[in-house]
Amino acid sequence: MGFMAPTFPAVRSLTSNQRLLISSALVLVVAVLIVMFGKLGSLRDKAQGLSEHVQKHLHLNDHPGQEHQQQPQQHIINDGSGPQCAGDPPPPVPQRPASQEAFANLRRKWFAQVVGDFDTIDQSDPNVRTNVEAISDGGRRVLRDIQLRWDRVLKNVGPLRAGDIGFHTSYTRLLRLASAWATPGTAQYRDEEVLQRLLQGLDHIHKIFYNSGNQDIKDCIKSRNNWWAIQIGAPKTLADICVILYDQLGPDRRQQWGQTIVDFVGNTAIPSLKGGNRAWTARVLVITGIFMDNEDVLRRGIATLSAQGGGPEVSKNTLFQYVEAGAGEGLYKDGTLLSHDVYPYAGGYGLVMLDSVACLLALLNAPDSPDEFRVTDPNAGIIYEMVERNFLPVVWQGMIFEHVRGREVARRDGTGWKKGQALICAAALLSKGCGGNVSSDLESFVRLWHNSNPGATLNGCTLSQMPTLQSILRNRTGPVAAPPRGAFATPLQEHFAYHAPDSRWCFTLSLCSKRIGRAETLGVENIKSWYQGDGMTYLYTHTHKTHYDDDYWSTMDPLHVPGTTNHQVEPPPPRYKGMGYRDWSGGACWAGGGGGNGVAFRSGGAGARVAAVSMDHYAGDKRSAAKKSWFMMEHAIVALGAGCTGNSEPASNLHTTVESRNLDEPGRLLVINGEEYRNEPDWEKASNRVYWAWLENTAGYVFLDAGRDAPYKLFSRQRRCGKWSDVNEGEEKSDCHREYVNIIIDHGVNPKVSSYAYAILPLADVETTRLSSENPTWTLLQNTVEVQAIRNRFDNGNSDVLTATFWAPGGVDGVGVDQPCQLVWGSWSGGSSWCLTVSDPTHKVQRVAVSVPAIGQWGLRTANASEGVVSDGDRVIFDGLKDGAAKSIFFTGRGGHDEL
Ligand SMILES: *[C@@H]1O[C@H](CO)[C@@H](O)[C@H](O)[C@H]1NC(C)=O
Ligand SMILES: *[C@@H]1O[C@H](CO)[C@@H](O)[C@H](O)[C@H]1NC(C)=O
Ligand SMILES: *[C@@H]1O[C@H](CO)[C@@H](O)[C@H](O)[C@H]1NC(C)=O
């Protein structure tokens, strides 16, 4: 049946009569075939059903490090960022003489990356043995399934059809077998029979399907149907196979298969090829060049990284350059990493890009790499910086934050800590592709994250990643990076996080605006994301590090997302790239207090001691709204909401969810105003006289508005049941059960103007919570739609800081502003040092004048200031505010005063 695919192109050049004739003949043939294969077909359908199950099972057994590279499901969405067929195919690749030694070196290194470097792998290591056994098992299964048919090579994977993902999966399976064949210790190791089966399979795919003459494939490329599998997935896998089997394939196969890859990849000098897809395409060409011994192809791959060879529209897609605010996809200097134009995505596509580039740099730029093929782009250094600049701000204890993982949160097996392990492996690999200090820096992050990741990192990596990681971890004298402490901001992706000074907890916020999309929903994934980007608060604690990975997304209540204010009627389905409706989303990290200024890069882990963040919340369905602020400090986060409004139809209660906790074990104690509640699930309690509450293993909660007129606080304990398929239709349908404790503020039915004010004290004990309620270090100054502000004294009274969101020009606590802004003002060291920090969360106001009478009153003198910030008597002008970034001015005082 192998003739069928190549026949189609010929059909195109016939007259309509001839076509009719042939069609009729074909119909006849097909009819006969249907009868012949009728029985077989139903059997095949069964096998197909089985195969999906097996496929899923196999994916579960994949090594996490490879998972994101091999799981095609996540990349087949055509969103315009992939390569296109641009005009004529590139000319055939001429053979060029090059140093054989260089190619052999690169092949050896790539083999080590894909299969393993068995000179350095310690075969007695139990992790290695487990890994080898798994590879052997995987090889056995593939071998069992190989069965050459007219439309497939594996009996349970297929068909080999241009619009189907089956051909990529077929190559992936054959890669698995090739790796097993090449790995010492497996049942298939260098087995001649295995090799012959493998070659038959590969020859079969090439002959009947994946060859340059296949018009169906070319048509798919043109219409962008299944392009990822055709132009990236399959060639990437095939190229790896060809390196592994280099000697066994012989020159003819290498030349033909390589040319097929080059033909299908096509022109890379096109503007739509960006980010992770560009990195992958570069990899495909580099590795193809290596197994073809073809210098041109290899160089074309290297040029693809830098996006050379096209006009300015193309060259701005170089992987080695920061993009400007508003440019969408890419790396930003402030630490932001966006994919799909509007989503923070370090924990998904960003990781894919880091990993792909790290692979290539470790291959081409290691100290022992050949000189002729180094990546010499002078800007390549930003990739080495990326780990600290773009990843450090979104990692706590070796786990990547949920809200920078896009719709991938709705995948059961792709947890934040597993993504953290992938990051650890990518950073380890990257450290091999550079020299000296840089490598030492990268290794220090690898150690930090490895030491704190909740999983066994060495268990989670592939055999080939193991030696690199082990060599870093075994070096006892190597430095460990300091863990982040305090607040960090990457304002262009509207991400803010506060790390406890002792790393025991971390608090993060997920915001949206006209610039940053609400949480990502795409296809069947993350379909209940309504409020995930509307000021969702995450509290990570060392007592339950995997809280969000513990069947959280399948059991959480999407209408009670912590931190958000919304009505109780289920909104219409979220839209892909649905944006916030308002400009205001951002914050300011205070540069004073002896901490950092909130920029992670080169901070040595020192973040800001205080931060103010705010968001003008207007829900996707436009039926709930609130002005929200979060003031983050060393032991508490104060959350304020004003102008809370709901107008749902039918009318429903507007809720602000303080907490909805997925308990690590059922029955965790809840304390309210000092009384203990250990009730069974289905328990509820409502009161407006709640001063404080405490949830074992999690946090204390202090209500700043307790009293007669305060909104009711609802407490409940629930046994929640959900399925992963509820949030991701491609996921498992089995039930998950978890016990939740909920703390909710009830603003009543469709309120016009309501408010809330509470503090979260992460991991505080009961006594501290009670004391904070009775005798807080903070004062609530105002909570209105004009100003939200608190003042906080800490360091035994030696530090005194005002944090304020000025939604409108105005004043509070002796500080006035002529424009809306975010502001933090305060002193430390008993009044000898002062700092004023201001930012513009709308990204629209360039200049703010702040009046601060304390400057004259205390005789403060300017010590230094950010560019554009000047003081003039009691006034400070902030000029050139941009991109949500904060600016600061420092003063020195005489110290020893009591009050601001
Ligand atoms: C390496 O670090 C040392 C000490 O911090 C510094 O003096 C030196 O300039 C650095 N070298 C490079 C190449 O960055
Ligand atoms: C251990 O790490 C230190 C610091 O990065 C480095 O100088 C040293 O060469 C490393 N030792 C080994 C055996 O790799
Ligand atoms: C600015 O002054 C403050 C207070 O004296 C000091 O802590 C800080 O390091 C100074 N920053 C710069 C860049 O000089």
mmCIF file of N, CA and C in Angstrom, residues 278 304-308 314-323 377 379 382:
data_model
loop_
_atom_site.group_PDB
_atom_site.id
_atom_site.type_symbol
_atom_site.label_atom_id
_atom_site.label_comp_id
_atom_site.label_asym_id
_atom_site.label_seq_id
_atom_site.Cartn_x
_atom_site.Cartn_y
_atom_site.Cartn_z
ATOM 1 N N ARG A 278 11.446 29.110 17.599
ATOM 2 C CA ARG A 278 12.688 29.461 16.902
ATOM 3 C C ARG A 278 13.854 28.645 17.473
ATOM 4 N N THR A 304 19.891 30.750 12.840
ATOM 5 C CA THR A 304 18.480 30.815 13.228
ATOM 6 C C THR A 304 18.326 31.341 14.657
ATOM 7 N N LEU A 305 19.267 30.985 15.524
ATOM 8 C CA LEU A 305 19.219 31.492 16.900
ATOM 9 C C LEU A 305 19.232 33.017 16.908
ATOM 10 N N SER A 306 20.090 33.582 16.100
ATOM 11 C CA SER A 306 20.231 35.039 16.058
ATOM 12 C C SER A 306 19.271 35.676 15.069
ATOM 13 N N ALA A 307 18.419 34.874 14.427
ATOM 14 C CA ALA A 307 17.457 35.355 13.430
ATOM 15 C C ALA A 307 18.159 36.169 12.352
ATOM 16 N N GLN A 308 19.277 35.634 11.865
ATOM 17 C CA GLN A 308 19.996 36.307 10.786
ATOM 18 C C GLN A 308 19.419 35.898 9.445
ATOM 19 N N VAL A 314 12.542 40.225 10.846
ATOM 20 C CA VAL A 314 13.010 38.912 11.255
ATOM 21 C C VAL A 314 14.032 39.049 12.373
ATOM 22 N N SER A 315 14.988 39.959 12.180
ATOM 23 C CA SER A 315 16.110 40.014 13.119
ATOM 24 C C SER A 315 15.669 40.442 14.511
ATOM 25 N N LYS A 316 14.481 41.059 14.618
ATOM 26 C CA LYS A 316 14.044 41.403 15.976
ATOM 27 C C LYS A 316 13.596 40.161 16.754
ATOM 28 N N ASN A 317 13.523 39.027 16.066
ATOM 29 C CA ASN A 317 13.166 37.787 16.755
ATOM 30 C C ASN A 317 14.370 36.991 17.236
ATOM 31 N N THR A 318 15.549 37.613 17.197
ATOM 32 C CA THR A 318 16.708 36.903 17.721
ATOM 33 C C THR A 318 16.435 36.476 19.160
ATOM 34 N N LEU A 319 16.943 35.308 19.502
ATOM 35 C CA LEU A 319 16.749 34.834 20.880
ATOM 36 C C LEU A 319 17.688 35.548 21.833
ATOM 37 N N PHE A 320 18.615 36.325 21.266
ATOM 38 C CA PHE A 320 19.647 36.936 22.096
ATOM 39 C C PHE A 320 19.419 38.428 22.293
ATOM 40 N N GLN A 321 18.189 38.815 22.471
ATOM 41 C CA GLN A 321 17.942 40.245 22.662
ATOM 42 C C GLN A 321 16.693 40.433 23.500
ATOM 43 N N TYR A 322 16.736 41.402 24.405
ATOM 44 C CA TYR A 322 15.527 41.716 25.159
ATOM 45 C C TYR A 322 14.561 42.442 24.249
ATOM 46 N N VAL A 323 13.282 42.216 24.478
ATOM 47 C CA VAL A 323 12.297 42.936 23.676
ATOM 48 C C VAL A 323 11.791 44.137 24.474
ATOM 49 N N ASP A 377 27.521 35.135 18.632
ATOM 50 C CA ASP A 377 26.676 36.331 18.729
ATOM 51 C C ASP A 377 27.028 37.085 20.021
ATOM 52 N N ASN A 379 25.538 39.044 21.750
ATOM 53 C CA ASN A 379 24.447 39.198 22.721
ATOM 54 C C ASN A 379 24.008 37.886 23.362
ATOM 55 N N ILE A 382 22.796 37.011 27.169
ATOM 56 C CA ILE A 382 21.532 37.177 27.887
ATOM 57 C C ILE A 382 20.905 35.829 28.239
#
